[in-house]
Amino acid sequence: MTMDKTPLAAVERDKLLASLGATLRDDLKAGRRTGVLVLEISQFKRIQVTYGHARTQEFLRELMRRLVDALPKKDKVFYRGGDEIVVALCGLRVREQLNLAINKIQRIVAEPVVLCGNSLRIGLTIGASVTLETPIAPEDLLHQANRALLEARDRQRETVIFDPSLEDEGVASLELQSLLSDALERNELVSVFQPKVDIRTGQVVGVESLARWHSHLLGPVRPDLFIEAAENSGLIGRLTIWTINNAAKQYSLWGEQAVPIAVNLSAAVINSPELQRQLRHALSIWGMPPEALSLEITETAVMEAPAHSMESLRFFADMGIRLALDDFGTGYSSLAYLKMLPVSDLKIDKSFVQNLASDASDRKIVKTIIDMAHNFDLKVIAEGVEDEKGYQILMDMGCDIVQGYLVSKPLKPEHFRKWLLEEQWRRPAQAGRRPACA
Ligand code: G
Ligand code: G
Ligand code: MN
């Protein structure tokens, strides 16, 4: 295989859906069916760790090339980022043709790929869906294939084709999406704010804004569930703009007590021009200086769409906004790439932080991350600090900032001010006072 250095760009969700939508219309008119396959490469992380970023890209390219060569010209192959490829099979006459295509793909990938002189044989897990005679929206057909993939993973099967019995949860998630859309209009969402403190002085250096939703129909909905529903339904743009506007408003309401606010940015919105416009707008209306806003972007999100994200990250950084790599340690960043990112903070994922006191290998990982981050002039924030031992260990390791239940749970805005004034947190070394909770 020859080296191609340009990064393999992940297709944007909007483009994927538009292309699939066009196929669906054509096939419906011609009385044909459309199939969608979501392919997941098994053991992808292992491949990345073993061979590194550049060779993994090379490997992905080769795989894409094989798929494109083997499938009919009209079919479409998309790289969706990470370990996922989406295939649209066009003009199927009968449902059985879906099985034929799946068999063919399994045969293609069974041929080993030669990487670094090693012959690499990979496995695929496939989720599939196919249209019936009735029209279906591209996002629904894709959703069905995603559901089938989850089912295949759960049951450890190579392939699952969607059928309506899998739909129970699917319906629940569609319902969540439509309720969430209403919730944004009805103003049912609120933001809570979790303090971050300087590990040495105990001073509050900022807060992270976290969205909460109490639905009038469902009651409280878990944030990871509704954030995922927002991402899957395209509502995440509206939700993020709402969150940023709310943060800027809160900053202005806090007045003298205002501290910098961090907002989470999903991968799907990093490159949205509308978001960039609305962000400027929100800061200017509420008089929030850009330096007081920080955007948290997961390590995985940044690594999955490198070339494309870089411009947007620069745009934010040039405005004076701080950028933080969130959930760090859960992805596989290439160090060379990290150096090029205009980020100023790195947040160590809570899964490495929670058991610091009892887990020696977590201690090693955290120490390594802190040292590496400092070499790149990044500030290190440890999230999920729950006990004083962990706090002390982090201080000894030279961590800069901590966030977690030990300091405070996320607080409602009116409680934050009170907490700040009355219950000002003291770091364990200074005083043994119990931290305040929401
Ligand atoms: O808040 P925890 O409170 O349970 O949040 C769960 C997940 O939801 C976290 O990964 C967090 O980053 C994410 N999250 C919370 N609020 C927001 C938000 O406003 N936007 C985005 N994109 N993610 C959020
Ligand atoms: O993914 P992100 O880092 O944006 O989300 C932070 C998540 O961590 C939120 O869900 C928040 O409620 C949660 N969190 C914050 N502090 C702690 C903590 O000390 N322990 C645990 N288990 N979760 C925490
Ligand atoms: Mn975060």
XYZ file of C-alpha atoms in Angstrom, residues 5-422:
418
model
C -1.213 11.637 3.854
C -4.402 13.632 3.456
C -6.777 12.811 6.290
C -9.851 10.825 5.400
C -12.722 13.233 5.987
C -15.858 11.990 7.670
C -19.007 12.798 5.742
C -21.252 15.378 7.410
C -24.592 14.065 8.572
C -26.516 16.582 6.443
C -24.668 15.530 3.299
C -25.138 11.860 4.017
C -28.872 12.354 4.531
C -29.244 14.510 1.423
C -27.512 11.907 -0.705
C -29.507 9.070 0.790
C -32.697 11.108 0.336
C -31.994 11.480 -3.388
C -31.441 7.730 -3.731
C -34.682 6.996 -1.891
C -36.671 9.278 -4.195
C -35.186 7.732 -7.338
C -35.741 4.181 -6.134
C -39.301 4.862 -5.008
C -40.140 6.330 -8.426
C -38.595 3.324 -10.179
C -40.389 0.854 -7.918
C -37.061 -0.338 -6.506
C -35.795 -0.673 -2.963
C -32.942 0.999 -1.155
C -30.751 -0.676 1.415
C -28.545 0.951 4.030
C -25.639 -0.801 5.710
C -23.727 0.538 8.668
C -20.373 -1.238 8.842
C -18.375 -1.232 12.036
C -14.770 -2.389 11.959
C -14.055 -4.803 14.793
C -11.153 -4.110 17.101
C -10.608 -0.716 15.512
C -9.015 0.807 18.595
C -6.542 -2.022 18.699
C -5.597 -1.321 15.086
C -5.163 2.381 15.883
C -3.011 1.719 18.916
C -0.895 -0.857 17.137
C -0.338 0.954 13.861
C -0.827 4.632 14.721
C -2.993 7.280 13.139
C -1.386 7.591 9.700
C -1.340 3.872 8.942
C -4.850 3.429 10.206
C -5.961 6.093 7.758
C -4.157 4.256 5.014
C -5.913 1.083 6.004
C -9.321 2.793 6.002
C -8.655 4.196 2.550
C -7.803 0.787 1.218
C -10.971 -0.639 2.693
C -13.079 2.149 1.172
C -11.407 1.588 -2.189
C -12.230 -2.115 -2.109
C -15.855 -1.421 -1.294
C -16.216 1.169 -4.058
C -14.583 -1.184 -6.594
C -16.731 -4.151 -5.664
C -20.141 -2.509 -5.519
C -22.205 -1.330 -8.489
C -21.400 2.242 -9.602
C -24.705 3.677 -8.370
C -24.120 2.514 -4.804
C -22.617 4.984 -2.385
C -19.922 4.471 0.221
C -19.433 7.044 3.003
C -16.846 7.193 5.755
C -18.727 8.269 8.870
C -15.691 8.772 11.099
C -14.126 6.472 13.686
C -14.709 2.850 12.835
C -17.867 3.386 10.778
C -18.674 3.196 7.089
C -22.139 3.654 5.645
C -23.160 2.048 2.358
C -26.289 2.934 0.374
C -27.382 0.093 -1.908
C -29.496 1.443 -4.756
C -32.108 -0.050 -7.039
C -32.636 -3.346 -5.240
C -35.294 -5.461 -6.956
C -35.938 -7.847 -4.109
C -35.047 -7.940 -0.465
C -32.733 -10.928 -1.035
C -30.366 -8.681 -2.952
C -29.561 -7.084 0.386
C -28.235 -10.425 1.659
C -26.196 -10.881 -1.497
C -24.590 -7.485 -1.051
C -23.814 -8.206 2.599
C -22.185 -11.522 1.670
C -20.110 -9.814 -0.955
C -18.895 -7.198 1.506
C -17.999 -9.833 4.069
C -15.961 -11.609 1.361
C -14.161 -8.407 0.391
C -13.036 -7.654 3.900
C -12.002 -11.221 4.512
C -9.078 -10.588 2.138
C -6.236 -9.470 4.401
C -4.851 -5.938 4.127
C -1.076 -5.621 4.283
C -0.061 -2.964 6.770
C 3.557 -2.366 7.836
C 4.517 -5.697 6.343
C 1.898 -7.389 8.508
C -1.094 -9.006 6.985
C -4.151 -7.710 8.763
C -7.466 -9.533 8.683
C -10.396 -7.614 9.995
C -13.955 -8.346 10.999
C -17.043 -6.286 10.389
C -20.247 -5.950 12.313
C -23.074 -4.907 10.011
C -26.426 -3.308 10.736
C -28.763 -3.244 7.729
C -32.124 -1.820 6.794
C -34.123 -1.873 3.589
C -37.129 0.088 2.359
C -40.619 -1.352 1.938
C -43.074 -0.096 -0.694
C -43.932 2.966 1.361
C -41.823 6.132 1.470
C -39.441 6.550 4.389
C -37.293 9.516 5.441
C -33.535 8.998 5.018
C -32.895 9.662 8.725
C -35.396 6.950 9.659
C -33.856 4.373 7.343
C -30.403 5.226 8.701
C -31.730 5.057 12.232
C -33.062 1.560 11.532
C -29.657 0.432 10.304
C -28.055 1.948 13.425
C -30.554 0.094 15.606
C -29.749 -3.134 13.772
C -26.036 -2.522 14.347
C -26.597 -2.097 18.095
C -28.554 -5.328 18.081
C -25.756 -7.122 16.207
C -23.245 -5.831 18.755
C -25.396 -6.876 21.688
C -25.996 -10.344 20.322
C -22.445 -10.660 18.974
C -23.698 -11.420 15.487
C -21.930 -10.445 12.292
C -25.043 -9.038 10.705
C -28.516 -7.987 11.774
C -31.154 -6.720 9.358
C -33.655 -4.359 10.911
C -37.147 -5.631 11.568
C -39.999 -3.895 13.404
C -39.510 -5.976 16.559
C -36.352 -3.948 17.136
C -38.428 -0.818 16.915
C -39.576 -0.513 20.534
C -36.575 1.458 21.638
C -36.431 3.156 18.271
C -39.885 4.547 18.810
C -38.930 5.680 22.287
C -36.016 7.593 20.883
C -38.125 9.171 18.134
C -40.603 10.223 20.804
C -37.774 11.722 22.819
C -36.682 13.699 19.779
C -40.085 15.190 19.196
C -40.584 16.008 22.891
C -37.175 17.629 22.974
C -38.076 19.817 20.052
C -41.143 21.035 22.000
C -39.044 21.412 25.131
C -36.750 23.870 23.389
C -39.789 25.964 22.446
C -41.423 25.688 25.858
C -38.176 26.544 27.621
C -38.150 23.333 29.616
C -34.385 23.074 29.607
C -32.241 24.624 32.297
C -28.504 24.909 32.787
C -26.728 23.956 35.977
C -23.182 25.059 36.681
C -20.404 22.980 38.210
C -17.518 24.910 39.802
C -13.885 24.312 38.881
C -11.283 25.301 41.454
C -7.581 26.049 41.363
C -6.038 23.020 43.033
C -3.553 25.062 45.049
C -5.596 28.049 46.194
C -9.060 26.507 46.179
C -10.313 29.563 44.304
C -13.134 29.173 41.846
C -11.689 29.706 38.394
C -14.796 28.916 36.369
C -17.871 26.740 35.961
C -19.033 24.170 33.423
C -22.555 24.587 32.128
C -24.485 21.308 31.988
C -27.959 21.031 30.476
C -30.861 19.561 32.452
C -34.313 18.741 31.158
C -37.423 18.239 33.238
C -40.081 17.250 30.706
C -43.710 18.043 31.541
C -44.582 14.562 30.213
C -41.597 12.380 31.088
C -40.243 14.052 34.215
C -36.453 14.427 34.482
C -34.638 12.980 31.453
C -31.021 11.847 31.774
C -28.712 14.334 30.038
C -26.737 11.711 28.114
C -30.044 10.426 26.672
C -31.420 13.741 25.520
C -28.050 14.997 24.270
C -27.824 11.865 22.134
C -31.411 12.366 20.944
C -30.515 15.964 20.076
C -27.454 14.831 18.141
C -29.420 12.203 16.228
C -32.231 14.525 15.298
C -30.281 17.609 14.313
C -31.688 19.520 17.298
C -28.227 19.785 18.793
C -27.583 23.056 16.934
C -30.577 24.734 18.559
C -29.741 23.216 21.922
C -26.159 24.477 21.767
C -27.157 27.978 20.746
C -29.663 27.978 23.590
C -26.935 26.847 26.016
C -24.436 29.458 24.884
C -26.983 32.234 25.039
C -28.005 31.084 28.488
C -24.389 31.029 29.645
C -23.790 34.552 28.381
C -26.983 35.771 30.037
C -26.029 34.105 33.316
C -22.578 35.641 33.149
C -24.119 39.049 32.868
C -26.649 38.388 35.674
C -23.909 37.240 38.046
C -22.313 40.663 37.660
C -19.442 41.134 40.106
C -19.397 37.424 40.964
C -19.216 36.270 37.366
C -16.625 33.609 36.572
C -15.667 32.112 33.188
C -18.184 29.601 31.848
C -17.455 26.449 29.838
C -19.994 25.043 27.402
C -19.872 21.577 25.803
C -19.787 21.510 22.024
C -20.902 18.346 20.216
C -18.947 17.164 17.215
C -21.963 17.796 14.996
C -21.928 21.565 15.571
C -18.229 22.428 15.628
C -18.286 23.527 11.996
C -21.689 25.168 11.938
C -21.516 28.733 10.548
C -24.887 29.475 12.148
C -23.479 28.543 15.532
C -20.451 30.773 15.000
C -22.739 33.678 14.081
C -25.081 33.145 17.022
C -22.158 32.784 19.383
C -20.796 36.232 18.485
C -24.281 37.598 18.784
C -24.868 36.124 22.266
C -21.548 37.432 23.576
C -22.217 40.903 22.253
C -25.809 41.162 23.512
C -24.899 40.102 27.041
C -21.548 41.861 27.141
C -19.623 38.689 27.886
C -15.948 38.935 26.932
C -14.878 36.019 24.718
C -12.066 35.246 27.168
C -14.732 34.327 29.727
C -16.175 31.630 27.483
C -14.605 28.235 27.098
C -15.753 25.522 24.700
C -15.273 21.879 25.652
C -14.864 19.542 22.718
C -14.281 15.843 23.205
C -10.968 14.408 22.182
C -12.769 11.913 19.968
C -14.729 14.633 18.157
C -11.557 16.513 17.315
C -9.666 13.438 16.200
C -12.449 12.141 13.991
C -12.737 15.149 11.739
C -9.247 16.605 11.891
C -8.764 18.784 8.840
C -12.239 20.145 8.870
C -12.443 20.975 12.565
C -9.138 22.785 12.648
C -10.470 25.866 10.850
C -13.393 26.174 13.224
C -11.183 25.697 16.255
C -8.952 28.491 14.953
C -11.987 30.685 14.427
C -12.974 30.305 18.086
C -9.417 30.676 19.346
C -8.848 33.815 17.237
C -11.936 35.330 18.829
C -10.244 34.868 22.197
C -12.416 31.964 23.345
C -10.646 29.238 25.332
C -10.815 25.697 24.019
C -10.645 22.552 26.122
C -10.190 18.943 25.046
C -12.882 17.098 27.001
C -13.009 13.461 28.147
C -9.308 13.176 27.421
C -7.882 9.676 27.566
C -10.885 7.959 26.038
C -9.749 8.482 22.439
C -6.438 7.861 20.780
C -4.875 11.216 20.046
C -1.720 11.422 18.079
C 0.704 13.616 19.977
C 1.935 15.329 16.850
C -1.600 16.357 16.105
C -2.325 17.592 19.613
C 0.502 20.056 19.261
C -1.171 21.699 16.292
C -4.518 22.250 17.996
C -5.277 25.756 19.290
C -6.524 24.400 22.624
C -5.482 25.742 26.002
C -6.955 23.219 28.440
C -7.101 19.471 28.694
C -9.740 17.738 30.822
C -8.802 14.273 32.019
C -11.795 11.974 31.736
C -13.432 11.108 35.028
C -13.018 7.387 34.446
C -9.280 7.818 35.142
C -9.791 10.181 38.059
C -12.476 8.533 40.169
C -10.349 5.665 41.472
C -6.985 7.375 41.709
C -6.573 6.457 45.360
C -7.053 2.731 44.753
C -5.824 2.159 41.212
C -2.105 2.318 40.495
C -2.462 2.075 36.730
C -4.910 5.006 36.691
C -2.300 6.963 38.655
C 0.288 6.178 35.992
C -2.005 7.219 33.170
C -3.022 10.451 34.875
C 0.562 11.391 35.687
C 1.574 10.732 32.083
C -1.285 12.863 30.762
C -0.446 15.733 33.123
C 3.226 15.744 32.136
C 2.452 15.498 28.458
C -0.128 18.306 28.671
C 2.338 20.558 30.481
C 4.915 19.908 27.781
C 2.389 21.297 25.338
C 1.644 24.273 27.643
C -1.849 23.055 28.340
C -3.631 23.571 31.661
C -4.856 20.330 33.136
C -8.341 19.984 34.605
C -9.234 16.751 36.387
C -12.972 16.035 36.299
C -14.872 13.652 38.563
C -12.791 14.295 41.706
C -14.862 12.693 44.426
C -12.591 12.305 47.438
C -9.870 14.136 49.276
C -7.278 11.446 48.627
C -7.749 11.854 44.908
C -7.462 15.616 45.290
C -4.177 15.283 47.170
C -2.756 12.849 44.612
C -3.657 15.231 41.796
C -2.018 18.117 43.631
C 1.166 16.084 44.094
C 1.137 15.264 40.394
C 0.997 18.927 39.473
C -2.584 19.040 38.162
C -3.853 22.622 37.832
C -7.614 22.607 38.278
C -10.184 20.192 39.709
C -13.891 19.684 39.192
C -16.072 17.061 40.842
C -18.522 16.183 43.576
C -15.850 16.770 46.234
C -15.909 20.456 45.382
C -19.556 20.689 44.388
C -22.245 19.043 42.324
C -23.557 21.132 39.427
C -25.552 24.014 40.947
C -28.609 25.952 39.863
C -27.563 29.496 38.965
C -29.262 31.064 41.991
C -27.508 28.563 44.269
C -24.155 29.171 42.682
C -24.039 32.753 43.864
C -24.981 31.700 47.393
C -22.419 28.899 47.326
C -19.789 31.305 46.161
C -20.551 33.822 48.904
C -21.387 31.635 51.875
